[in-house]
PDB file of C-alpha atoms and ligand atoms in Angstrom:
ATOM      1  CA  UNK Q  56     115.799  90.557  90.284  1.00 80.00           C
ATOM      2  CA  UNK Q  57     117.477  87.500  90.708  1.00 88.00           C
ATOM      3  CA  UNK Q  58     121.197  86.666  91.088  1.00 93.00           C
ATOM      4  CA  UNK Q  59     123.239  83.561  91.237  1.00 96.00           C
ATOM      5  CA  UNK Q  60     125.212  82.741  94.027  1.00 95.00           C
ATOM      6  CA  UNK Q  61     128.809  81.721  93.801  1.00 95.00           C
ATOM      7  CA  UNK Q  62     129.811  78.228  92.448  1.00 97.00           C
ATOM      8  CA  UNK Q  63     129.357  75.594  95.115  1.00 97.00           C
ATOM      9  CA  UNK Q  64     132.031  72.977  96.292  1.00 97.00           C
ATOM     10  CA  UNK Q  65     130.576  69.280  96.729  1.00 98.00           C
ATOM     11  CA  UNK Q  66     128.019  69.832  99.460  1.00 97.00           C
ATOM     12  CA  UNK Q  67     128.721  66.613 100.773  1.00 97.00           C
ATOM     13  CA  UNK Q  68     132.526  65.846 100.365  1.00 97.00           C
ATOM     14  CA  UNK Q  69     133.930  69.901  99.677  1.00 97.00           C
ATOM     15  CA  UNK Q  70     135.133  68.367  96.588  1.00 98.00           C
ATOM     16  CA  UNK Q  71     135.722  70.852  93.622  1.00 97.00           C
ATOM     17  CA  UNK Q  72     136.158  67.997  91.044  1.00 98.00           C
ATOM     18  CA  UNK Q  73     133.014  68.090  88.819  1.00 98.00           C
ATOM     19  CA  UNK Q  74     131.595  67.186  85.478  1.00 98.00           C
ATOM     20  CA  UNK Q  75     128.652  68.716  84.398  1.00 98.00           C
ATOM     21  CA  UNK Q  76     125.689  66.241  83.951  1.00 98.00           C
ATOM     22  CA  UNK Q  77     122.701  68.538  83.009  1.00 97.00           C
ATOM     23  CA  UNK Q  78     121.384  71.992  82.106  1.00 97.00           C
ATOM     24  CA  UNK Q  79     117.870  73.562  82.578  1.00 96.00           C
ATOM     25  CA  UNK Q  80     116.336  76.822  81.512  1.00 94.00           C
ATOM     26  CA  UNK Q  81     113.578  78.778  83.173  1.00 93.00           C
ATOM     27  CA  UNK Q  82     111.230  81.329  81.211  1.00 90.00           C
ATOM     28  CA  UNK Q  83     114.322  81.752  78.953  1.00 88.00           C
ATOM     29  CA  UNK Q  84     116.623  83.564  81.111  1.00 90.00           C
ATOM     30  CA  UNK Q  85     117.748  82.036  84.300  1.00 94.00           C
ATOM     31  CA  UNK Q  86     119.893  78.702  83.708  1.00 96.00           C
ATOM     32  CA  UNK Q  87     121.024  76.478  86.207  1.00 97.00           C
ATOM     33  CA  UNK Q  88     123.584  73.491  85.724  1.00 98.00           C
ATOM     34  CA  UNK Q  89     123.336  70.065  87.666  1.00 98.00           C
ATOM     35  CA  UNK Q  90     126.912  68.638  88.227  1.00 98.00           C
ATOM     36  CA  UNK Q  91     128.322  65.304  89.283  1.00 98.00           C
ATOM     37  CA  UNK Q  92     131.129  64.919  92.238  1.00 98.00           C
ATOM     38  CA  UNK Q  93     133.516  62.797  90.900  1.00 98.00           C
ATOM     39  CA  UNK Q  94     134.828  62.350  94.548  1.00 98.00           C
ATOM     40  CA  UNK Q  95     131.489  61.125  95.971  1.00 98.00           C
ATOM     41  CA  UNK Q  96     128.744  60.993  92.912  1.00 98.00           C
ATOM     42  CA  UNK Q  97     126.555  63.354  94.606  1.00 98.00           C
ATOM     43  CA  UNK Q  98     124.708  65.604  92.308  1.00 98.00           C
ATOM     44  CA  UNK Q  99     124.386  69.140  93.234  1.00 98.00           C
ATOM     45  CA  UNK Q 100     123.366  72.357  91.291  1.00 98.00           C
ATOM     46  CA  UNK Q 101     126.462  74.260  90.907  1.00 98.00           C
ATOM     47  CA  UNK Q 102     125.174  78.284  91.107  1.00 97.00           C
ATOM     48  CA  UNK Q 103     122.094  78.111  92.807  1.00 97.00           C
ATOM     49  CA  UNK Q 104     119.583  81.442  92.826  1.00 96.00           C
ATOM     50  CA  UNK Q 105     120.556  83.564  95.661  1.00 93.00           C
ATOM     51  CA  UNK Q 106     118.871  82.771  99.100  1.00 87.00           C
ATOM     52  CA  UNK Q 107     117.405  86.365  99.097  1.00 86.00           C
ATOM     53  CA  UNK Q 108     115.277  85.757  95.979  1.00 89.00           C
ATOM     54  CA  UNK Q 109     114.783  81.969  96.889  1.00 88.00           C
ATOM     55  CA  UNK Q 110     112.873  83.189  99.826  1.00 83.00           C
ATOM     56  CA  UNK Q 111     110.320  85.109  97.228  1.00 83.00           C
ATOM     57  CA  UNK Q 112     110.287  82.043  95.300  1.00 86.00           C
ATOM     58  CA  UNK Q 113     109.111  79.852  98.334  1.00 84.00           C
ATOM     59  CA  UNK Q 114     106.399  82.545  99.064  1.00 80.00           C
ATOM     60  CA  UNK Q 115     105.442  82.505  95.565  1.00 75.00           C
ATOM     61  CA  UNK Q 116     105.760  78.374  95.795  1.00 73.00           C
ATOM     62  CA  UNK Q 117     102.978  78.389  98.561  1.00 70.00           C
ATOM     63  CA  UNK Q 118     100.764  81.419  97.110  1.00 68.00           C
ATOM     64  CA  UNK Q 119     100.155  79.773  93.758  1.00 63.00           C
ATOM     65  CA  UNK Q 120     100.141  76.016  94.717  1.00 62.00           C
ATOM     66  CA  UNK Q 121      99.365  75.683  98.547  1.00 67.00           C
ATOM     67  CA  UNK Q 122      97.004  75.731 101.558  1.00 66.00           C
ATOM     68  CA  UNK Q 123      97.698  79.219 102.014  1.00 63.00           C
ATOM     69  CA  UNK Q 124      95.187  79.848  99.028  1.00 62.00           C
ATOM     70  CA  UNK Q 125      92.567  78.259 101.245  1.00 66.00           C
ATOM     71  CA  UNK Q 126      91.246  76.373  98.748  1.00 68.00           C
ATOM     72  CA  UNK Q 127      89.348  72.953  99.831  1.00 74.00           C
ATOM     73  CA  UNK Q 128      90.928  71.005  96.904  1.00 72.00           C
ATOM     74  CA  UNK Q 129      94.692  71.944  97.876  1.00 72.00           C
ATOM     75  CA  UNK Q 130      93.887  71.439 101.359  1.00 73.00           C
ATOM     76  CA  UNK Q 131      92.646  68.212 100.887  1.00 76.00           C
ATOM     77  CA  UNK Q 132      95.689  67.324  98.658  1.00 72.00           C
ATOM     78  CA  UNK Q 133      98.011  68.528 101.437  1.00 74.00           C
ATOM     79  CA  UNK Q 134      96.420  66.557 104.273  1.00 75.00           C
ATOM     80  CA  UNK Q 135      96.444  63.444 102.162  1.00 76.00           C
ATOM     81  CA  UNK Q 136     100.325  64.024 101.792  1.00 74.00           C
ATOM     82  CA  UNK Q 137     100.687  64.575 105.494  1.00 74.00           C
ATOM     83  CA  UNK Q 138      98.928  61.179 106.357  1.00 76.00           C
ATOM     84  CA  UNK Q 139     101.369  59.701 104.228  1.00 74.00           C
ATOM     85  CA  UNK Q 140     104.223  61.292 106.238  1.00 73.00           C
ATOM     86  CA  UNK Q 141     102.264  59.995 109.429  1.00 78.00           C
ATOM     87  CA  UNK Q 142     103.426  56.269 108.057  1.00 75.00           C
ATOM     88  CA  UNK Q 143     106.801  57.438 107.521  1.00 73.00           C
ATOM     89  CA  UNK Q 144     107.327  59.221 110.606  1.00 78.00           C
ATOM     90  CA  UNK Q 145     105.605  56.499 112.982  1.00 80.00           C
ATOM     91  CA  UNK Q 146     107.682  53.555 110.993  1.00 77.00           C
ATOM     92  CA  UNK Q 147     111.165  55.317 111.371  1.00 76.00           C
ATOM     93  CA  UNK Q 148     111.355  56.398 114.690  1.00 79.00           C
ATOM     94  CA  UNK Q 149     113.486  53.624 116.442  1.00 76.00           C
ATOM     95  CA  UNK Q 150     111.853  50.972 118.502  1.00 74.00           C
ATOM     96  CA  UNK Q 151     112.836  52.418 122.166  1.00 74.00           C
ATOM     97  CA  UNK Q 152     111.918  55.890 121.297  1.00 78.00           C
ATOM     98  CA  UNK Q 153     109.554  57.235 123.915  1.00 79.00           C
ATOM     99  CA  UNK Q 154     110.464  61.109 124.103  1.00 79.00           C
ATOM    100  CA  UNK Q 155     107.213  62.880 123.082  1.00 88.00           C
ATOM    101  CA  UNK Q 156     108.484  65.855 124.231  1.00 93.00           C
ATOM    102  CA  UNK Q 157     109.860  68.652 122.040  1.00 96.00           C
ATOM    103  CA  UNK Q 158     109.590  68.376 118.402  1.00 96.00           C
ATOM    104  CA  UNK Q 159     110.905  70.564 116.017  1.00 97.00           C
ATOM    105  CA  UNK Q 160     109.800  70.459 111.844  1.00 96.00           C
ATOM    106  CA  UNK Q 161     112.398  71.969 109.700  1.00 97.00           C
ATOM    107  CA  UNK Q 162     110.728  73.731 106.718  1.00 94.00           C
ATOM    108  CA  UNK Q 163     107.212  72.640 108.240  1.00 93.00           C
ATOM    109  CA  UNK Q 164     105.661  74.363 104.815  1.00 89.00           C
ATOM    110  CA  UNK Q 165     102.111  75.285 105.967  1.00 87.00           C
ATOM    111  CA  UNK Q 166     102.244  73.088 109.188  1.00 90.00           C
ATOM    112  CA  UNK Q 167      99.617  70.553 108.487  1.00 86.00           C
ATOM    113  CA  UNK Q 168     101.969  67.544 109.261  1.00 88.00           C
ATOM    114  CA  UNK Q 169     102.784  69.850 112.790  1.00 92.00           C
ATOM    115  CA  UNK Q 170      98.674  69.763 113.153  1.00 89.00           C
ATOM    116  CA  UNK Q 171      98.898  66.054 112.332  1.00 85.00           C
ATOM    117  CA  UNK Q 172     101.183  64.755 114.363  1.00 88.00           C
ATOM    118  CA  UNK Q 173     101.596  67.309 117.066  1.00 91.00           C
ATOM    119  CA  UNK Q 174      99.064  66.099 119.190  1.00 89.00           C
ATOM    120  CA  UNK Q 175     101.603  63.355 120.143  1.00 90.00           C
ATOM    121  CA  UNK Q 176     104.141  65.435 121.781  1.00 93.00           C
ATOM    122  CA  UNK Q 177     104.281  67.922 124.524  1.00 95.00           C
ATOM    123  CA  UNK Q 178     105.713  70.853 122.773  1.00 97.00           C
ATOM    124  CA  UNK Q 179     105.440  70.591 118.526  1.00 97.00           C
ATOM    125  CA  UNK Q 180     107.080  73.309 116.906  1.00 97.00           C
ATOM    126  CA  UNK Q 181     107.877  74.354 113.140  1.00 97.00           C
ATOM    127  CA  UNK Q 182     110.779  76.585 111.431  1.00 97.00           C
ATOM    128  CA  UNK Q 183     109.653  77.760 107.853  1.00 93.00           C
ATOM    129  CA  UNK Q 184     111.452  80.265 105.228  1.00 88.00           C
ATOM    130  CA  UNK Q 185     108.116  81.112 103.559  1.00 86.00           C
ATOM    131  CA  UNK Q 186     106.339  83.789 105.297  1.00 87.00           C
ATOM    132  CA  UNK Q 187     102.783  82.947 104.062  1.00 85.00           C
ATOM    133  CA  UNK Q 188     102.853  79.640 104.921  1.00 88.00           C
ATOM    134  CA  UNK Q 189     104.501  80.492 108.373  1.00 91.00           C
ATOM    135  CA  UNK Q 190     101.491  83.049 108.777  1.00 90.00           C
ATOM    136  CA  UNK Q 191      98.666  80.065 107.577  1.00 88.00           C
ATOM    137  CA  UNK Q 192     100.597  77.533 110.333  1.00 92.00           C
ATOM    138  CA  UNK Q 193     100.442  80.084 113.136  1.00 94.00           C
ATOM    139  CA  UNK Q 194      96.972  82.069 112.355  1.00 92.00           C
ATOM    140  CA  UNK Q 195      94.933  79.295 110.536  1.00 88.00           C
ATOM    141  CA  UNK Q 196      96.124  76.259 112.295  1.00 90.00           C
ATOM    142  CA  UNK Q 197      97.481  77.684 115.827  1.00 94.00           C
ATOM    143  CA  UNK Q 198     100.809  76.001 115.318  1.00 96.00           C
ATOM    144  CA  UNK Q 199     103.606  77.713 116.934  1.00 97.00           C
ATOM    145  CA  UNK Q 200     106.079  78.094 113.808  1.00 96.00           C
ATOM    146  CA  UNK Q 201     108.878  80.597 113.474  1.00 96.00           C
ATOM    147  CA  UNK Q 202     109.521  82.649 110.144  1.00 93.00           C
ATOM    148  CA  UNK Q 203     113.025  82.108 108.957  1.00 90.00           C
ATOM    149  CA  UNK Q 204     115.928  79.398 108.425  1.00 90.00           C
ATOM    150  CA  UNK Q 205     117.618  77.059 110.937  1.00 93.00           C
ATOM    151  CA  UNK Q 206     120.505  78.757 112.676  1.00 87.00           C
ATOM    152  CA  UNK Q 207     122.476  78.528 115.899  1.00 83.00           C
ATOM    153  CA  UNK Q 208     120.230  80.904 117.434  1.00 85.00           C
ATOM    154  CA  UNK Q 209     117.085  79.989 116.435  1.00 89.00           C
ATOM    155  CA  UNK Q 210     116.141  78.419 119.394  1.00 95.00           C
ATOM    156  CA  UNK Q 211     117.730  77.076 122.687  1.00 95.00           C
ATOM    157  CA  UNK Q 212     120.731  74.494 122.426  1.00 96.00           C
ATOM    158  CA  UNK Q 213     120.018  71.101 123.514  1.00 96.00           C
ATOM    159  CA  UNK Q 214     116.107  71.427 124.085  1.00 96.00           C
ATOM    160  CA  UNK Q 215     114.747  68.951 121.460  1.00 96.00           C
ATOM    161  CA  UNK Q 216     113.942  65.218 121.431  1.00 94.00           C
ATOM    162  CA  UNK Q 217     113.231  64.684 117.831  1.00 94.00           C
ATOM    163  CA  UNK Q 218     114.323  67.300 114.795  1.00 95.00           C
ATOM    164  CA  UNK Q 219     112.739  66.210 111.304  1.00 94.00           C
ATOM    165  CA  UNK Q 220     113.692  67.403 108.064  1.00 94.00           C
ATOM    166  CA  UNK Q 221     110.723  66.043 105.509  1.00 90.00           C
ATOM    167  CA  UNK Q 222     111.853  66.749 102.080  1.00 90.00           C
ATOM    168  CA  UNK Q 223     113.866  69.578 103.211  1.00 94.00           C
ATOM    169  CA  UNK Q 224     117.631  68.926 102.775  1.00 95.00           C
ATOM    170  CA  UNK Q 225     117.786  68.938  99.330  1.00 96.00           C
ATOM    171  CA  UNK Q 226     116.710  72.742  99.357  1.00 95.00           C
ATOM    172  CA  UNK Q 227     119.429  73.805 101.583  1.00 94.00           C
ATOM    173  CA  UNK Q 228     122.616  75.620 100.169  1.00 93.00           C
ATOM    174  CA  UNK Q 229     124.569  74.005 102.853  1.00 94.00           C
ATOM    175  CA  UNK Q 230     122.904  70.739 104.200  1.00 96.00           C
ATOM    176  CA  UNK Q 231     125.845  70.093 106.120  1.00 96.00           C
ATOM    177  CA  UNK Q 232     125.475  73.096 108.359  1.00 95.00           C
ATOM    178  CA  UNK Q 233     122.028  72.779 108.897  1.00 95.00           C
ATOM    179  CA  UNK Q 234     122.232  69.406 110.479  1.00 96.00           C
ATOM    180  CA  UNK Q 235     125.299  70.265 112.311  1.00 96.00           C
ATOM    181  CA  UNK Q 236     123.070  73.160 113.897  1.00 97.00           C
ATOM    182  CA  UNK Q 237     120.367  70.502 114.206  1.00 96.00           C
ATOM    183  CA  UNK Q 238     123.192  68.190 116.161  1.00 95.00           C
ATOM    184  CA  UNK Q 239     123.497  70.976 118.587  1.00 95.00           C
ATOM    185  CA  UNK Q 240     119.708  71.594 119.005  1.00 96.00           C
ATOM    186  CA  UNK Q 241     119.133  67.992 119.985  1.00 95.00           C
ATOM    187  CA  UNK Q 242     118.978  66.497 123.437  1.00 94.00           C
ATOM    188  CA  UNK Q 243     122.455  64.307 124.290  1.00 90.00           C
ATOM    189  CA  UNK Q 244     119.853  61.339 123.356  1.00 87.00           C
ATOM    190  CA  UNK Q 245     117.585  62.946 120.856  1.00 91.00           C
ATOM    191  CA  UNK Q 246     116.751  61.706 117.128  1.00 91.00           C
ATOM    192  CA  UNK Q 247     116.486  63.346 113.957  1.00 92.00           C
ATOM    193  CA  UNK Q 248     114.380  61.887 111.027  1.00 91.00           C
ATOM    194  CA  UNK Q 249     115.151  62.788 107.161  1.00 92.00           C
ATOM    195  CA  UNK Q 250     113.388  62.378 104.342  1.00 89.00           C
ATOM    196  CA  UNK Q 251     114.923  63.341 100.586  1.00 92.00           C
ATOM    197  CA  UNK Q 252     115.137  61.955  97.149  1.00 91.00           C
ATOM    198  CA  UNK Q 253     117.431  58.873  96.365  1.00 92.00           C
ATOM    199  CA  UNK Q 254     119.660  59.737  93.304  1.00 94.00           C
ATOM    200  CA  UNK Q 255     120.420  55.881  92.546  1.00 92.00           C
ATOM    201  CA  UNK Q 256     116.749  54.827  92.900  1.00 87.00           C
ATOM    202  CA  UNK Q 257     115.087  53.117  90.030  1.00 82.00           C
ATOM    203  CA  UNK Q 258     113.023  55.689  89.387  1.00 81.00           C
ATOM    204  CA  UNK Q 259     115.600  58.228  88.754  1.00 88.00           C
ATOM    205  CA  UNK Q 260     117.965  55.228  86.907  1.00 86.00           C
ATOM    206  CA  UNK Q 261     114.671  55.122  84.742  1.00 83.00           C
ATOM    207  CA  UNK Q 262     113.719  58.904  84.193  1.00 86.00           C
ATOM    208  CA  UNK Q 263     117.370  60.190  83.675  1.00 90.00           C
ATOM    209  CA  UNK Q 264     117.308  64.013  83.323  1.00 92.00           C
ATOM    210  CA  UNK Q 265     113.462  64.013  84.035  1.00 91.00           C
ATOM    211  CA  UNK Q 266     113.547  62.796  87.185  1.00 90.00           C
ATOM    212  CA  UNK Q 267     110.867  64.669  89.595  1.00 86.00           C
ATOM    213  CA  UNK Q 268     113.492  65.495  92.073  1.00 91.00           C
ATOM    214  CA  UNK Q 269     115.591  67.358  89.329  1.00 95.00           C
ATOM    215  CA  UNK Q 270     114.110  71.091  89.907  1.00 95.00           C
ATOM    216  CA  UNK Q 271     117.242  72.881  90.577  1.00 97.00           C
ATOM    217  CA  UNK Q 272     115.366  76.131  91.672  1.00 95.00           C
ATOM    218  CA  UNK Q 273     114.411  74.382  94.600  1.00 93.00           C
ATOM    219  CA  UNK Q 274     116.464  70.901  94.887  1.00 96.00           C
ATOM    220  CA  UNK Q 275     120.129  71.924  95.225  1.00 97.00           C
ATOM    221  CA  UNK Q 276     121.561  68.381  96.581  1.00 98.00           C
ATOM    222  CA  UNK Q 277     120.792  65.304  95.356  1.00 97.00           C
ATOM    223  CA  UNK Q 278     121.855  62.399  97.821  1.00 97.00           C
ATOM    224  CA  UNK Q 279     122.404  58.918  96.999  1.00 95.00           C
ATOM    225  CA  UNK Q 280     122.533  56.756 100.702  1.00 93.00           C
ATOM    226  CA  UNK Q 281     126.539  56.538 100.980  1.00 95.00           C
ATOM    227  CA  UNK Q 282     126.333  60.492 100.333  1.00 96.00           C
ATOM    228  CA  UNK Q 283     123.663  60.725 102.847  1.00 95.00           C
ATOM    229  CA  UNK Q 284     125.539  58.606 105.846  1.00 94.00           C
ATOM    230  CA  UNK Q 285     128.878  60.096 104.957  1.00 95.00           C
ATOM    231  CA  UNK Q 286     126.989  63.605 105.592  1.00 95.00           C
ATOM    232  CA  UNK Q 287     125.671  62.210 108.946  1.00 95.00           C
ATOM    233  CA  UNK Q 288     128.710  61.060 110.134  1.00 94.00           C
ATOM    234  CA  UNK Q 289     130.710  64.076 109.427  1.00 94.00           C
ATOM    235  CA  UNK Q 290     127.849  66.081 111.539  1.00 93.00           C
ATOM    236  CA  UNK Q 291     128.333  63.810 114.831  1.00 88.00           C
ATOM    237  CA  UNK Q 292     125.415  61.450 114.304  1.00 92.00           C
ATOM    238  CA  UNK Q 293     125.826  57.827 115.022  1.00 87.00           C
ATOM    239  CA  UNK Q 294     123.753  55.205 115.767  1.00 84.00           C
ATOM    240  CA  UNK Q 295     121.300  55.453 112.199  1.00 81.00           C
ATOM    241  CA  UNK Q 296     119.951  53.761 109.782  1.00 80.00           C
ATOM    242  CA  UNK Q 297     119.798  54.677 106.159  1.00 80.00           C
ATOM    243  CA  UNK Q 298     117.338  53.134 103.560  1.00 79.00           C
ATOM    244  CA  UNK Q 299     115.546  53.538 100.136  1.00 78.00           C
ATOM    245  CA  UNK Q 300     112.298  53.325 100.411  1.00 72.00           C
ATOM    246  CA  UNK Q 301     109.574  51.586  97.966  1.00 57.00           C
ATOM    247  CA  UNK Q 302     107.858  54.728  97.728  1.00 55.00           C
ATOM    248  CA  UNK Q 303     110.776  55.973  95.411  1.00 50.00           C
ATOM    249  CA  UNK Q 304     111.441  52.348  93.962  1.00 48.00           C
ATOM    250  CA  UNK Q 305     109.606  49.858  92.370  1.00 47.00           C
ATOM    251  CA  UNK Q 306     106.220  50.037  93.444  1.00 47.00           C
ATOM    252  CA  UNK Q 307     102.878  48.577  92.089  1.00 48.00           C
ATOM    253  CA  UNK Q 308     100.843  50.092  89.355  1.00 52.00           C
ATOM    254  CA  UNK Q 309     100.602  54.037  89.860  1.00 53.00           C
ATOM    255  CA  UNK Q 310     104.530  54.780  90.733  1.00 59.00           C
ATOM    256  CA  UNK Q 311     105.440  52.534  87.687  1.00 65.00           C
ATOM    257  CA  UNK Q 312     103.018  54.440  85.292  1.00 67.00           C
ATOM    258  CA  UNK Q 313     104.391  57.551  86.675  1.00 66.00           C
ATOM    259  CA  UNK Q 314     108.108  56.294  85.753  1.00 67.00           C
ATOM    260  CA  UNK Q 315     106.651  55.243  81.883  1.00 71.00           C
ATOM    261  CA  UNK Q 316     105.037  59.029  81.596  1.00 78.00           C
ATOM    262  CA  UNK Q 317     107.878  60.374  83.538  1.00 80.00           C
ATOM    263  CA  UNK Q 318     108.568  63.245  80.586  1.00 84.00           C
ATOM    264  CA  UNK Q 319     105.305  64.482  80.557  1.00 84.00           C
ATOM    265  CA  UNK Q 320     105.247  64.692  84.182  1.00 82.00           C
ATOM    266  CA  UNK Q 321     108.339  66.669  84.413  1.00 87.00           C
ATOM    267  CA  UNK Q 322     106.957  69.094  81.797  1.00 87.00           C
ATOM    268  CA  UNK Q 323     104.158  69.560  84.052  1.00 83.00           C
ATOM    269  CA  UNK Q 324     106.294  70.380  87.255  1.00 86.00           C
ATOM    270  CA  UNK Q 325     108.597  72.561  84.872  1.00 89.00           C
ATOM    271  CA  UNK Q 326     105.968  74.572  83.950  1.00 86.00           C
ATOM    272  CA  UNK Q 327     104.600  75.155  87.240  1.00 84.00           C
ATOM    273  CA  UNK Q 328     107.986  75.964  88.379  1.00 88.00           C
ATOM    274  CA  UNK Q 329     107.971  78.574  85.730  1.00 88.00           C
ATOM    275  CA  UNK Q 330     104.805  79.970  86.992  1.00 84.00           C
ATOM    276  CA  UNK Q 331     106.325  80.183  90.812  1.00 85.00           C
ATOM    277  CA  UNK Q 332     109.668  81.897  89.460  1.00 89.00           C
ATOM    278  CA  UNK Q 333     107.439  84.468  87.146  1.00 87.00           C
ATOM    279  CA  UNK Q 334     105.548  85.388  90.631  1.00 84.00           C
ATOM    280  CA  UNK Q 335     108.746  85.861  92.415  1.00 87.00           C
ATOM    281  CA  UNK Q 336     110.274  87.887  89.788  1.00 88.00           C
ATOM    282  CA  UNK Q 337     107.346  90.486  90.212  1.00 82.00           C
ATOM    283  CA  UNK Q 338     104.506  91.913  88.163  1.00 65.00           C
ATOM    284  CA  UNK Q 339     106.459  93.518  85.015  1.00 65.00           C
ATOM    285  CA  UNK Q 340     109.241  91.293  84.518  1.00 68.00           C
ATOM    286  CA  UNK Q 341     107.137  88.007  85.416  1.00 68.00           C
ATOM    287  CA  UNK Q 342     104.685  88.847  83.033  1.00 68.00           C
ATOM    288  CA  UNK Q 343     106.344  89.917  80.588  1.00 68.00           C
ATOM    289  CA  UNK Q 344     108.407  86.349  80.587  1.00 67.00           C
ATOM    290  CA  UNK Q 345     105.265  84.673  80.927  1.00 67.00           C
ATOM    291  CA  UNK Q 346     103.768  85.713  77.830  1.00 66.00           C
ATOM    292  CA  UNK Q 347     106.842  83.754  76.430  1.00 65.00           C
ATOM    293  CA  UNK Q 348     105.465  80.846  77.596  1.00 66.00           C
ATOM    294  CA  UNK Q 349     101.607  80.449  76.968  1.00 63.00           C
ATOM    295  CA  UNK Q 350     101.109  77.519  78.601  1.00 65.00           C
ATOM    296  CA  UNK Q 351     102.882  78.600  81.770  1.00 63.00           C
ATOM    297  CA  UNK Q 352     100.818  81.902  81.684  1.00 66.00           C
ATOM    298  CA  UNK Q 353      97.652  79.350  81.879  1.00 65.00           C
ATOM    299  CA  UNK Q 354      98.734  78.004  84.796  1.00 62.00           C
ATOM    300  CA  UNK Q 355      99.843  81.107  86.537  1.00 60.00           C
ATOM    301  CA  UNK Q 356      96.609  82.560  86.052  1.00 63.00           C
ATOM    302  CA  UNK Q 357      94.608  80.020  87.014  1.00 60.00           C
ATOM    303  CA  UNK Q 358      96.102  79.590  90.041  1.00 57.00           C
ATOM    304  CA  UNK Q 359      96.614  83.019  91.140  1.00 53.00           C
ATOM    305  CA  UNK Q 360      93.089  83.596  90.797  1.00 50.00           C
ATOM    306  CA  UNK Q 361      91.929  81.904  93.676  1.00 46.00           C
ATOM    307  CA  UNK Q 362      94.987  83.075  95.426  1.00 43.00           C
ATOM    308  CA  UNK Q 363      93.461  86.444  95.036  1.00 43.00           C
ATOM    309  CA  UNK Q 364      90.152  85.446  96.107  1.00 43.00           C
ATOM    310  CA  UNK Q 365      91.286  84.374  99.547  1.00 38.00           C
ATOM    311  CA  UNK Q 366      93.118  87.971  99.665  1.00 38.00           C
ATOM    312  CA  UNK Q 367      90.263  90.104  98.821  1.00 35.00           C
TER     313      UNK Q 367
HETATM  314 ZN1   ZN C 648     131.311  65.109  96.688  1.00 90.62          ZN
END
């Protein structure tokens, strides 16, 4: 069973001065509100689901739609996405970066990025909240991955040359805490590399409520560039650059088509989110709720079948 966490302050500036922007409903029961901080403009989910339940949700996340299914098509899709990130990775390291020692990938998922880029480092390792994904990364890919969340005692202080957060900060209930921990785990001349959605991007402006990042079951904070800079400064980082990438903004042909189809794409994402939620709720409760949403039931059963195949 799920419960909601208490109302959050703004995760960027701690203000409680806010205005409701959007409400989303899942399986007819879970209701989540995205609010706008009136002090700094960050959008955030006011009362996300409790972290304990979210950990079940993240297991369902990969069990329904991740490489842990060991389905070749899904693995190919995730590998392509890891390849794309390789470019982001290399293009954004500072010119003078030459510390290919210890690399920590926070929220490493199934470890495909770690596998892809790990060869460049002496000690690549990851940490991942989803148990099934952490297991896939260690047993199938042979990577060093810890199951859990990043806390002060997760790793030795001042031991990493590079810490990466690829589409991770938006998932954290307290992103500032995550970055503060990272700042302590970094060596004095270490670097962090962060990617996250940009609230002020062109695609968000056009898509409004149907922006693909607005998935409040899992994405809890929506930064704009100035908000991200504010968070980094408050966590003792300096000498950084922050920018909006073209992937998220105007881009030839395909993303533009995606923007025009924003609502249809959003509905697909929403149905998948409901299927994951149903899986996390467990058999009796989840199945009952799914019966009320036939389209989602179809997605849920189609995706579960191949997962069972792997488990047998
Ligand atoms: Zn704020």
